[in-house]
mmCIF file of C-alpha atoms in Angstrom:
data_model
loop_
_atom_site.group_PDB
_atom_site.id
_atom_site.type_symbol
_atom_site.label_atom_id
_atom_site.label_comp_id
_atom_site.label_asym_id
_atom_site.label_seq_id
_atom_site.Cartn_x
_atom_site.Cartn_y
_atom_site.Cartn_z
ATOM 1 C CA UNK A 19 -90.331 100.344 42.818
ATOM 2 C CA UNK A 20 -93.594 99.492 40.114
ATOM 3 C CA UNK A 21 -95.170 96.096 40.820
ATOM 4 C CA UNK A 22 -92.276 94.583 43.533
ATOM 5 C CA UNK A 23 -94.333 91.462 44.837
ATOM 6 C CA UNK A 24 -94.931 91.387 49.084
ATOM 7 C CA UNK A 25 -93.593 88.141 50.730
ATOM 8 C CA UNK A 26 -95.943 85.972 52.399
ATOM 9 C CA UNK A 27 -95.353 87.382 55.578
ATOM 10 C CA UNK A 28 -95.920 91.102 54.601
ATOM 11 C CA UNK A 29 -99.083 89.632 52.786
ATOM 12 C CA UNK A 30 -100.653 88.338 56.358
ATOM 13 C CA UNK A 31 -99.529 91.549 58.025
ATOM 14 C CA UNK A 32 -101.559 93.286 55.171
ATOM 15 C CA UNK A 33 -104.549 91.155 56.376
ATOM 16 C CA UNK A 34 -104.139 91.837 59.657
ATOM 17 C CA UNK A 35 -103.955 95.108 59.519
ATOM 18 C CA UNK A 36 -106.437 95.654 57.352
ATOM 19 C CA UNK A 37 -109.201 93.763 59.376
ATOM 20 C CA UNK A 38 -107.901 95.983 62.522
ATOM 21 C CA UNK A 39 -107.927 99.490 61.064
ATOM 22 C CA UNK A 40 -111.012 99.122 59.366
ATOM 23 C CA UNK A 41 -113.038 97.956 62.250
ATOM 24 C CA UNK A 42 -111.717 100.688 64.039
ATOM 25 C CA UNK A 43 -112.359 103.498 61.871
ATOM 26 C CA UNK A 44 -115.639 102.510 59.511
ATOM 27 C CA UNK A 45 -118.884 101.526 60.499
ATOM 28 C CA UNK A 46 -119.525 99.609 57.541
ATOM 29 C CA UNK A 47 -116.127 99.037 54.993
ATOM 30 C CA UNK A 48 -117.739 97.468 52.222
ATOM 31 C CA UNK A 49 -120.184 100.803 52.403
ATOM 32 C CA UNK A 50 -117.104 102.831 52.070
ATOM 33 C CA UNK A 51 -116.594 104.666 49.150
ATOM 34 C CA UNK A 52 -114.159 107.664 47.358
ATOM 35 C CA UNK A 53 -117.094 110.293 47.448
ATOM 36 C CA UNK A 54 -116.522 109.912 51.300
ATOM 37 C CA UNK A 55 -113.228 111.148 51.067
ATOM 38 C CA UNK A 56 -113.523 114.495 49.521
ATOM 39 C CA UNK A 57 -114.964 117.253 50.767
ATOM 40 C CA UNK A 58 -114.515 120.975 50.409
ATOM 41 C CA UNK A 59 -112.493 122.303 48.175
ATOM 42 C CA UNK A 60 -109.741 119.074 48.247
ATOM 43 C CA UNK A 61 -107.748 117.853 45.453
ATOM 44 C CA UNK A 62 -109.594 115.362 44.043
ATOM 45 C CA UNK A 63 -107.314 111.557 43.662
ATOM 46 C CA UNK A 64 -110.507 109.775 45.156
ATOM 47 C CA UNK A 65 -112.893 109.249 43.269
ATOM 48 C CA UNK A 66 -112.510 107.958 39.880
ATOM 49 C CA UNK A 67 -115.130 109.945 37.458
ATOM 50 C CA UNK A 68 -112.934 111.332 34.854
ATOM 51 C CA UNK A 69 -113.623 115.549 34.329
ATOM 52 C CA UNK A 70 -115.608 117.613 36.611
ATOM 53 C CA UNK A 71 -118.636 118.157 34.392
ATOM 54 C CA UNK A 72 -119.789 116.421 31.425
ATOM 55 C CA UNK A 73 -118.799 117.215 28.026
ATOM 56 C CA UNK A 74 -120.692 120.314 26.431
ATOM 57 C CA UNK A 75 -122.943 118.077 23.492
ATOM 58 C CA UNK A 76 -123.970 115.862 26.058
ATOM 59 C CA UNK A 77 -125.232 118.362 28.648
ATOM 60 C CA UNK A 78 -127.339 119.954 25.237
ATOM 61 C CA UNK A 79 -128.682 116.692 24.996
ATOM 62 C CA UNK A 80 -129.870 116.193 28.767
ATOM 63 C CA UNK A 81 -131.238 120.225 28.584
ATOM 64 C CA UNK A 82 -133.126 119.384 25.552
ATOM 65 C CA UNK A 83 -134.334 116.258 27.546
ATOM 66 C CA UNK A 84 -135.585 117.857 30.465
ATOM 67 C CA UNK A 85 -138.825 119.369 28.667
ATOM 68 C CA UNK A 86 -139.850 115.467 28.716
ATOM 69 C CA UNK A 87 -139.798 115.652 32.929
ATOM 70 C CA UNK A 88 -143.884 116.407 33.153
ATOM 71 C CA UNK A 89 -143.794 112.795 31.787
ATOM 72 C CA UNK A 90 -143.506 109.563 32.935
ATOM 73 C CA UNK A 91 -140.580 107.536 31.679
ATOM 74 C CA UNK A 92 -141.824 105.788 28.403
ATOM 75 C CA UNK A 93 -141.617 102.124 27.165
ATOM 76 C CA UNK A 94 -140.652 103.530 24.008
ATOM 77 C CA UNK A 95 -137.706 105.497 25.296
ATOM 78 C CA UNK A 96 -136.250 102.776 26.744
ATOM 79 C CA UNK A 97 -136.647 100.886 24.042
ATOM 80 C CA UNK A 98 -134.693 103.044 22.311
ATOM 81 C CA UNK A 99 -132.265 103.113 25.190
ATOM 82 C CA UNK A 100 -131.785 99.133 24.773
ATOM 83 C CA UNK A 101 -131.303 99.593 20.937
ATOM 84 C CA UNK A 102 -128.936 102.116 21.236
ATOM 85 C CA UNK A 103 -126.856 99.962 23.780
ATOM 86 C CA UNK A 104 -127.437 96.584 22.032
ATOM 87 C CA UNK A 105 -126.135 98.415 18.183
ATOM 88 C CA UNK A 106 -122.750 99.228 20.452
ATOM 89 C CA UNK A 107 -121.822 96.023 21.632
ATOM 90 C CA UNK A 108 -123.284 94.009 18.662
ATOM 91 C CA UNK A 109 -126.155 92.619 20.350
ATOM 92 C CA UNK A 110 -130.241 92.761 20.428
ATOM 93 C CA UNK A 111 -132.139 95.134 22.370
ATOM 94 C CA UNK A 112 -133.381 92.212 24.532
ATOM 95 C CA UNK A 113 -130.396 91.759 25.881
ATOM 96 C CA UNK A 114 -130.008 94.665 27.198
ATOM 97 C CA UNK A 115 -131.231 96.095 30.600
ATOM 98 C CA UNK A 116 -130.901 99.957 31.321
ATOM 99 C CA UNK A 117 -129.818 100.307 34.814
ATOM 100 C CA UNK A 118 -129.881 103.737 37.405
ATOM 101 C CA UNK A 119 -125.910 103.010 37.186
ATOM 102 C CA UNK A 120 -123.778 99.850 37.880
ATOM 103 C CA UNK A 121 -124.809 99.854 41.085
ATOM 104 C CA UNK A 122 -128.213 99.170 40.853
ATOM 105 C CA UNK A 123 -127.708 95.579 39.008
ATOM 106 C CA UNK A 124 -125.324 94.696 41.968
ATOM 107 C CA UNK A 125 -128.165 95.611 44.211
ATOM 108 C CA UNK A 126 -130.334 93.185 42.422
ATOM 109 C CA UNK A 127 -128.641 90.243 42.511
ATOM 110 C CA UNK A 128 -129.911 88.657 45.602
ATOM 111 C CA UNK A 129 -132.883 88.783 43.168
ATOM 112 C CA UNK A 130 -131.171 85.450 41.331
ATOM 113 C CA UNK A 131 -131.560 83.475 44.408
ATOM 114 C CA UNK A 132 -128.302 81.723 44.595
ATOM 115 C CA UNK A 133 -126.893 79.298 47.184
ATOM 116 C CA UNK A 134 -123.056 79.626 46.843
ATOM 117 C CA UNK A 135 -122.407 83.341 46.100
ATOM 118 C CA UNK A 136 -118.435 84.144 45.198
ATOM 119 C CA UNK A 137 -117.137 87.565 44.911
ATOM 120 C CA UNK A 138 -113.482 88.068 44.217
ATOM 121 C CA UNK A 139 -111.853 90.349 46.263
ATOM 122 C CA UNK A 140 -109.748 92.878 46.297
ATOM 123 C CA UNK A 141 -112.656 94.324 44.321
ATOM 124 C CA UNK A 142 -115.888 96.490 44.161
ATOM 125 C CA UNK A 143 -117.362 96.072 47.621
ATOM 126 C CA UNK A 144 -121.257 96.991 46.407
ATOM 127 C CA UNK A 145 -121.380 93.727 45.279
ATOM 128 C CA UNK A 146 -120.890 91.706 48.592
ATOM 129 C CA UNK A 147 -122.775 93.873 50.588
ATOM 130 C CA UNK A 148 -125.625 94.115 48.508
ATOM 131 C CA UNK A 149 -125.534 90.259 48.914
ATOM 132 C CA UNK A 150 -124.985 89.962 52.882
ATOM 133 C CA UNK A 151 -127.683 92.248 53.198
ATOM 134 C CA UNK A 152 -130.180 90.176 52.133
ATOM 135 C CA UNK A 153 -129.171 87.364 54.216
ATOM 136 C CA UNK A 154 -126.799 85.460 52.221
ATOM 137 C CA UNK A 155 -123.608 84.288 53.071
ATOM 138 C CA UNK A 156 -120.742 85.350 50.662
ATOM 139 C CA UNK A 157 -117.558 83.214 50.084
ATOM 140 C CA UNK A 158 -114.582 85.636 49.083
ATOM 141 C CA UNK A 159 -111.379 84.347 46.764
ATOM 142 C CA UNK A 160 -109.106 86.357 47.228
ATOM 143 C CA UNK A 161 -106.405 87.406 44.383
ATOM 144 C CA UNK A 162 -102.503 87.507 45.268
ATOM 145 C CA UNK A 163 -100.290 90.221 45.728
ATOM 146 C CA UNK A 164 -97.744 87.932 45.223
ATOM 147 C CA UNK A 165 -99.042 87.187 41.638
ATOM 148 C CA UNK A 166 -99.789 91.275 41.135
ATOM 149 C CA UNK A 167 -103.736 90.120 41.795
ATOM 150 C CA UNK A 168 -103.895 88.085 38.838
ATOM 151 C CA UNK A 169 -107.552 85.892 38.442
ATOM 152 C CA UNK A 170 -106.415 82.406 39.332
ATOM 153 C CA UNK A 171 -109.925 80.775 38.338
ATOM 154 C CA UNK A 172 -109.039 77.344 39.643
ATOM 155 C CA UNK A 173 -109.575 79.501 43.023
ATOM 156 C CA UNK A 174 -113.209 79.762 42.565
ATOM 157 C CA UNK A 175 -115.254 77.052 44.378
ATOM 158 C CA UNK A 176 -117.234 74.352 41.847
ATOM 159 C CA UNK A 177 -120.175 74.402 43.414
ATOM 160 C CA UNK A 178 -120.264 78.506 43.278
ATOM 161 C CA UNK A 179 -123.694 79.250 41.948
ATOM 162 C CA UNK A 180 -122.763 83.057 41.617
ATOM 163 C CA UNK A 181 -119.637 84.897 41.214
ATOM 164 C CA UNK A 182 -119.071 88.381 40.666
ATOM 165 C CA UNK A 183 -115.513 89.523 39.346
ATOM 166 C CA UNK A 184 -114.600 93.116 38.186
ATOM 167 C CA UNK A 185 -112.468 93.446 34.893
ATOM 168 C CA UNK A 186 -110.339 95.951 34.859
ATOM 169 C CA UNK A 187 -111.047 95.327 38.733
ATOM 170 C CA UNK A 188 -111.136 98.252 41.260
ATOM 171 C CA UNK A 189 -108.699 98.690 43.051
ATOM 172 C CA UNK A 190 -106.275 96.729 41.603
ATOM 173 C CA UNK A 191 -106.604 98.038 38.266
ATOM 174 C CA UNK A 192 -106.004 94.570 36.932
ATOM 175 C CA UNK A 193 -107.262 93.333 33.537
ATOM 176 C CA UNK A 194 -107.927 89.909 33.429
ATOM 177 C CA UNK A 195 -107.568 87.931 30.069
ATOM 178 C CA UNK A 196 -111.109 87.109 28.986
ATOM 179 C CA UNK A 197 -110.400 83.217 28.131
ATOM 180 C CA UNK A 198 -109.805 83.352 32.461
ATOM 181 C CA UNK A 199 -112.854 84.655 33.218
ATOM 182 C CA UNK A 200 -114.754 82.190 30.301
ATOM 183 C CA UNK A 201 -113.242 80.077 31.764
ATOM 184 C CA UNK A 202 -115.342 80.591 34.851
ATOM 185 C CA UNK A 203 -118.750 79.975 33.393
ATOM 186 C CA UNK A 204 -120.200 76.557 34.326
ATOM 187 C CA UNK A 205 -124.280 75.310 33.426
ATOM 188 C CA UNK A 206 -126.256 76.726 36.646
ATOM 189 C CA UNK A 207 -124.062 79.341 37.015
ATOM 190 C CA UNK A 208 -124.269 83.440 36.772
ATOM 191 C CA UNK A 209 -121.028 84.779 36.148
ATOM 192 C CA UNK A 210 -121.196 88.361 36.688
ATOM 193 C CA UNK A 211 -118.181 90.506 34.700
ATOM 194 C CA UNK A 212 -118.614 94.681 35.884
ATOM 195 C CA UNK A 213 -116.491 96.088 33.397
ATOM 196 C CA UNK A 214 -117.432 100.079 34.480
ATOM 197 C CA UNK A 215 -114.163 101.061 33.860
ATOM 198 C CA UNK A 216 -113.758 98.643 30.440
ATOM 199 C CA UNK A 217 -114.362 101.711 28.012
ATOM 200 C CA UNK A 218 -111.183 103.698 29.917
ATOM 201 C CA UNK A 219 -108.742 100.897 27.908
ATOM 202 C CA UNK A 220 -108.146 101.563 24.631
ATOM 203 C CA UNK A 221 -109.837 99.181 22.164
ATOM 204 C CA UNK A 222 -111.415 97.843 25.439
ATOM 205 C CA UNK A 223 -109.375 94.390 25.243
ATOM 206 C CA UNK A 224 -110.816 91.225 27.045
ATOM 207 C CA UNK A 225 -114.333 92.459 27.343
ATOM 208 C CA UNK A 226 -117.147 89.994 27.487
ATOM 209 C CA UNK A 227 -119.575 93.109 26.633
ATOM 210 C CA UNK A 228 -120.199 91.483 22.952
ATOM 211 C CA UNK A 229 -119.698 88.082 23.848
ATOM 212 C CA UNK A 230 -123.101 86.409 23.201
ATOM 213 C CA UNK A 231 -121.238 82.428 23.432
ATOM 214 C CA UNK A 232 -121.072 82.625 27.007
ATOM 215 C CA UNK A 233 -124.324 81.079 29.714
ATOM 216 C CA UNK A 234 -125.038 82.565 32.517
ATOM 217 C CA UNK A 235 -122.622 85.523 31.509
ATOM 218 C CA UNK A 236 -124.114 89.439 32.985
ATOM 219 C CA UNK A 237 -121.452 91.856 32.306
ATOM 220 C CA UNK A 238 -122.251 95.418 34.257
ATOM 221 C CA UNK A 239 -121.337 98.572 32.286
ATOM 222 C CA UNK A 240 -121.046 102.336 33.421
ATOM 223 C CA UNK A 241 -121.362 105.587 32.171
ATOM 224 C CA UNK A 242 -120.787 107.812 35.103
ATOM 225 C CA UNK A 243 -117.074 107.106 34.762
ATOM 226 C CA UNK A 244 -116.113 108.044 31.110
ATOM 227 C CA UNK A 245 -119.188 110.621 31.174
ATOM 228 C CA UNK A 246 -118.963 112.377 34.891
ATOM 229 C CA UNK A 247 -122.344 111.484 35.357
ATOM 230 C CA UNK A 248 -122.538 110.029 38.935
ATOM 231 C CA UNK A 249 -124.735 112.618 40.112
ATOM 232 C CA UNK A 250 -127.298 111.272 37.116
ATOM 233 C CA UNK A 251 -126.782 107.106 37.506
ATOM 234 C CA UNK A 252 -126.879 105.765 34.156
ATOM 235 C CA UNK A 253 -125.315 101.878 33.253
ATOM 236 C CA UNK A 254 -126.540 98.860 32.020
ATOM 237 C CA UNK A 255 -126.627 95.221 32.187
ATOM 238 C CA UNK A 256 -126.118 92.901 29.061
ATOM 239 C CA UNK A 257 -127.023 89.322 28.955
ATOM 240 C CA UNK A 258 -129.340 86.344 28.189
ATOM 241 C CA UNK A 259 -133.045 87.624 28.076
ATOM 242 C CA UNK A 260 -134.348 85.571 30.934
ATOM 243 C CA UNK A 261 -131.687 86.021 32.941
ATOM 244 C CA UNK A 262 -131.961 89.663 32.998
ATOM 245 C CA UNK A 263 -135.901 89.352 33.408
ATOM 246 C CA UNK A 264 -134.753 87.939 36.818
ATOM 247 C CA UNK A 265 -132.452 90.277 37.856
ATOM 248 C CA UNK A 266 -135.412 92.680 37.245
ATOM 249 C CA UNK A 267 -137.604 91.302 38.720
ATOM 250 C CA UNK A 268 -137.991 93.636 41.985
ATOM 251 C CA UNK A 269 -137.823 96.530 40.296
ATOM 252 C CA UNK A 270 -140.303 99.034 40.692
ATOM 253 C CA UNK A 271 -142.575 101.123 37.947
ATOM 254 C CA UNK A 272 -140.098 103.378 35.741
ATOM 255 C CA UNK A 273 -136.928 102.440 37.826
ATOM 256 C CA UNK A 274 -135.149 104.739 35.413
ATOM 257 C CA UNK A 275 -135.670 108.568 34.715
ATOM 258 C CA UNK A 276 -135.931 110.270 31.720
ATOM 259 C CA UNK A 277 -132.805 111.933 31.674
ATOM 260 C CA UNK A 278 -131.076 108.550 32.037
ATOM 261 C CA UNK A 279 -132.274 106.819 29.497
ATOM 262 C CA UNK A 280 -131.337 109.981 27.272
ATOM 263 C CA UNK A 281 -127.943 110.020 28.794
ATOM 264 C CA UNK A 282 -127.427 105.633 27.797
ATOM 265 C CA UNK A 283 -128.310 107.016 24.246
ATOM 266 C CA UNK A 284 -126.441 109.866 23.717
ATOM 267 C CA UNK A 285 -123.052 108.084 25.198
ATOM 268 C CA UNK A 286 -123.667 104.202 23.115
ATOM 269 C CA UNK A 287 -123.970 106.478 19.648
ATOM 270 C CA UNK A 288 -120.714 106.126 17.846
ATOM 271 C CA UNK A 289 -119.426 109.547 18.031
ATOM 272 C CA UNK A 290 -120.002 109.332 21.667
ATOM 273 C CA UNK A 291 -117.851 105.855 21.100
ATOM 274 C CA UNK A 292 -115.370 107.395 19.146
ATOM 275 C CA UNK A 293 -114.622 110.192 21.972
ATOM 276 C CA UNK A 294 -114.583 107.941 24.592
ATOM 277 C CA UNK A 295 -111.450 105.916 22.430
ATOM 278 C CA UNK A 296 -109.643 109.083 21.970
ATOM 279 C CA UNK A 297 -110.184 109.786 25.758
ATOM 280 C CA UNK A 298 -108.822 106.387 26.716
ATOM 281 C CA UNK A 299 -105.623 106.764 24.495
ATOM 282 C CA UNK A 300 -104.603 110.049 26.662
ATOM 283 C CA UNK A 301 -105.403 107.855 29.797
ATOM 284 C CA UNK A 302 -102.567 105.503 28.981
ATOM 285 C CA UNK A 303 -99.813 108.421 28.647
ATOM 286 C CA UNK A 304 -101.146 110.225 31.416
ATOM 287 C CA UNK A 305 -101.529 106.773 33.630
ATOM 288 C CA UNK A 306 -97.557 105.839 32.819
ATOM 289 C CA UNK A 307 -96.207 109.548 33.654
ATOM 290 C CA UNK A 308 -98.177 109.567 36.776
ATOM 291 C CA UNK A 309 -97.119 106.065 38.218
ATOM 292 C CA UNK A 310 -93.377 106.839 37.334
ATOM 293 C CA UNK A 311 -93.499 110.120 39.313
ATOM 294 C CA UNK A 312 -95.393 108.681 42.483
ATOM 295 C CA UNK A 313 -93.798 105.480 42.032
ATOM 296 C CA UNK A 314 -89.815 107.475 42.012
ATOM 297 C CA UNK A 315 -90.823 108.493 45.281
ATOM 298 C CA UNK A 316 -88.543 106.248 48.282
ATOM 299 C CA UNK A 317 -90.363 103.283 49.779
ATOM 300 C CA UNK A 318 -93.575 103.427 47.280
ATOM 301 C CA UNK A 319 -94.645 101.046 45.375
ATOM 302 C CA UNK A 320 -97.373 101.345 42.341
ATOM 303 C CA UNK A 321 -99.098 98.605 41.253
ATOM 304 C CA UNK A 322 -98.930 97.394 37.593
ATOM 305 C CA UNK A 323 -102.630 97.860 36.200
ATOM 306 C CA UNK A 324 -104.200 99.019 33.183
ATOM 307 C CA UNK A 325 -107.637 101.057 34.763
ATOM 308 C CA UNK A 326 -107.397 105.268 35.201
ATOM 309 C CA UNK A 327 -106.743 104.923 39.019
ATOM 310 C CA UNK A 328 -103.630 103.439 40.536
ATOM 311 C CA UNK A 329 -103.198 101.048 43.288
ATOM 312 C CA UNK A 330 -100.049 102.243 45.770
ATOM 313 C CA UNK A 331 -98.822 100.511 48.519
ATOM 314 C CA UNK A 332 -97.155 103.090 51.028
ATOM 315 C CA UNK A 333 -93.870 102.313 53.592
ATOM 316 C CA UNK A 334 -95.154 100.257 56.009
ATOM 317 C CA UNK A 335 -97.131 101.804 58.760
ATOM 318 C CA UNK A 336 -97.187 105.408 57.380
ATOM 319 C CA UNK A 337 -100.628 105.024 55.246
ATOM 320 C CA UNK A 338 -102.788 106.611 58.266
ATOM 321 C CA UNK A 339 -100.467 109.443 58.822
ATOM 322 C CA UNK A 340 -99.726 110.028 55.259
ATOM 323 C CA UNK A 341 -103.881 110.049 54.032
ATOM 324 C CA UNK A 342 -104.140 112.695 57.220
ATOM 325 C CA UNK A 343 -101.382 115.117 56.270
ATOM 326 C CA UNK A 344 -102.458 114.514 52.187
ATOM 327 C CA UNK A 345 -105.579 116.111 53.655
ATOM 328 C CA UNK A 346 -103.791 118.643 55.109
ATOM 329 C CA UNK A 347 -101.964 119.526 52.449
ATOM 330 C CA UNK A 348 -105.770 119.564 50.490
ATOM 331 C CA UNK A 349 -105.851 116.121 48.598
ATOM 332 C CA UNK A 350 -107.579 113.428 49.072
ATOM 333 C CA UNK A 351 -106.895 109.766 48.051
ATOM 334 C CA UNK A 352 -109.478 106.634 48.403
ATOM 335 C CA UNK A 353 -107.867 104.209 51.284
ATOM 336 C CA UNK A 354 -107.120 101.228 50.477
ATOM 337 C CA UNK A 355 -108.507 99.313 54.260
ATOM 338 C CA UNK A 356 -111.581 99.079 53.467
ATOM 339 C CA UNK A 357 -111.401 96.970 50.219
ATOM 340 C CA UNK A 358 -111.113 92.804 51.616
ATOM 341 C CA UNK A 359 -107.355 91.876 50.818
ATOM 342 C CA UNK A 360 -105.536 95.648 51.388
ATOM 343 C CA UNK A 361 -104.335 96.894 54.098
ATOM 344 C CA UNK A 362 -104.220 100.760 55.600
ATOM 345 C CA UNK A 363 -101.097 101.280 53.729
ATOM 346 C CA UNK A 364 -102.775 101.100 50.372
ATOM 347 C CA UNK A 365 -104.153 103.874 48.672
ATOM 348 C CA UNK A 366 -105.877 104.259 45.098
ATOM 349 C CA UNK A 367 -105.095 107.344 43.679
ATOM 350 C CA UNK A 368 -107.401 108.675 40.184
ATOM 351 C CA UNK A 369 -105.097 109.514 37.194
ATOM 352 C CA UNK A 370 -105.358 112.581 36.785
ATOM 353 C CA UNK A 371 -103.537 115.881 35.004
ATOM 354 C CA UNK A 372 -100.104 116.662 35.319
ATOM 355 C CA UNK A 373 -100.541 120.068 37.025
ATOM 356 C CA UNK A 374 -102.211 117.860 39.963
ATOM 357 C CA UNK A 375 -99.880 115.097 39.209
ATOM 358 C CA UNK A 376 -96.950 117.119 40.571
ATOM 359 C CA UNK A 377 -99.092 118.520 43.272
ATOM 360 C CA UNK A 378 -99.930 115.433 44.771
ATOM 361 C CA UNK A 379 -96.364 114.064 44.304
ATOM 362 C CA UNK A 380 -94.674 117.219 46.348
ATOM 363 C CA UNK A 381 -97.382 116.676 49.234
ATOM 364 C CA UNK A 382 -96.766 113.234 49.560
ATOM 365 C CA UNK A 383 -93.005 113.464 49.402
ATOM 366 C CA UNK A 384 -94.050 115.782 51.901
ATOM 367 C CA UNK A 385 -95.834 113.863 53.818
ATOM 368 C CA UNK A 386 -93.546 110.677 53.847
ATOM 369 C CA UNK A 387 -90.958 112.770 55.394
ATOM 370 C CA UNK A 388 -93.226 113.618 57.951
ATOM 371 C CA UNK A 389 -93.623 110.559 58.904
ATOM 372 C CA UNK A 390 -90.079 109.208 59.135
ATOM 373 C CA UNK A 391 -89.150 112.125 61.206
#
């Protein structure tokens, strides 16, 4: 049944579980990621890039780029970069930092220094481990299952100096109203927003992207998602001036390419803008049919969430079995262990066509049986 709450005991089994299985099986869990998954030629329900290529006018625009490669990245082009980013959400080009992807901002934020660092969890994992790894110690809030992962910011510690909160957050696919996560912001403060998968909502409700009110606020964008451009890396960071100058900070000379910086362009433009709103709209009809069909299925519950991937909590005990005879069958879902908070009998699973829809549906009815026999 869609969005059935756990009782407090199945909640601590979760936990349990989780921390077991995932010490068993992965080296490093917050390093775990959907690319890891898939492999060969598997059904792809992993990873959650929407398309398998980029769209034709923007692959023109990176071929037309790449007789810039004999030189250097310029100032100028990521100035235009900034501009192009800044006339989207409203704002001025210094408020605007080009990043090789999302990921790279989480990997600089040990460059802010802070004390207290919060990430809420079940979320993003870059984030935390970017953080340990430089030595500091990271508190985790953790949202309810009870409360269908809902933000409870009275949860977050006062004296948190940092805190890092995804929006729609991954995996939960939760979108969190954006007077809740305001809310959060305190003087001394960073409040970190990644919003990668923000632009896959219609109308992109509750995003901070454009809100210029807010200190302390960095809000983390993608374009890999919307674009399929993970193989390129191309995001950005918006916020306050300084504070991006020290997120920067450690950056090397040109720490983004050419065909980047053309790529943040060509997708903040508006008729880039204007596709990716169109796209979103077929993501909600295509998101609803696809959690009624897996979530028909006996003893599986889906998640109520708003993001293009789905957050399903399998019969209890079956999640190992069932993710090895998905493969199997050749699909491949993102587990659900390795994310603090879930346990090995959640999987997120990419919205994706119905042609694959009803493949993945007959292999895991499949594979439930399997497992009950």
């Amino acid at each position: 049944m869609d969005g059935d709450p756990e009782t407090a005991e199945e909640i601590e089994n979760t936990a349990v579980d989780a921390r077991s299985a995932t010490s068993r099986s992965v080296p490093d869990p917050l390093r775990h990621h959907g690319d890891v998954e898939v492999g060969g030629a598997l059904l792809d329900f992993a990873v959650n890039v929407q398309g398998t290529a980029p769209p034709a006018w923007l692959r023109a625009r990176l071929v037309a780029a790449l007789d810039d490669l004999a030189r250097y990245p310029s100032a100028a082009h990521d100035a235009r970069a900034r501009a192009s980013v800044a006339a989207r959400h409203g704002r001025e080009p210094a408020e605007v930092l080009v990043l090789a992807g999302s990921a790279e901002g989480f990997a600089l934020l040990p460059a802010l220094r802070p004390r207290r660092p919060v990430v809420v969890h079940p979320g993003f994992t870059e984030p935390e481990a970017a953080l340990r790894d430089a030595g500091l110690d990271v508190t985790r809030v953790f949202t309810s299952p009870a409360d269908r992962h809902r933000l409870d910011p009275a949860a977050v510690p006062e004296d948190a100096d940092l805190v890092v909160v995804g929006n729609p957050t991954n995996p939960t696919g939760v979108l969190h109203p954006a007077a809740d996560l305001r809310s959060l912001a305190r003087p001394g403060r960073v409040l970190v927003v990644d919003e990668a998968f923000q632009d896959a909502i219609p109308g992109e409700p509750e995003s901070l992207a454009g809100a210029r009110d807010v200190p302390g606020l960095l809000v983390f964008r993608s374009l890999t998602k919307t674009w399929a451009l993970a193989g390129l890396r191309a995001g950005y960071a918006l916020g306050e001036p300084g504070l991006l100058g020290r997120l920067a900070a450690p950056r090397p000379h040109w720490p983004v390419g050419t065909l980047g910086l053309e790529a943040v362009i060509a997708c903040s433009e508006p008729p880039a803008v204007a596709e990716a709103a169109r796209a979103a709209e077929l993501l909600v009809g295509l998101r609803r049919a696809q959690a009624a069909a897996i979530g028909a299925i006996p003893g599986v519950t889906v998640l109520p969430g708003r993001a293009p991937y789905l957050l399903v909590r399998l019969p209890t005990g079956t999640g190992v079995r069932v993710r090895r005879s998905l493969r199997d069958d050749g699909i491949a879902v993102r587990r659900g262990d390795t994310f603090p908070g879930l346990g090995p009998d959640h999987v997120r699973i990419a919205v994706r066509d119905p042609a694959q829809v009803a493949s993945l549906v007959r292999a895991l009815g499949r594979a439930l049986v399997g497992v009950a026999a």
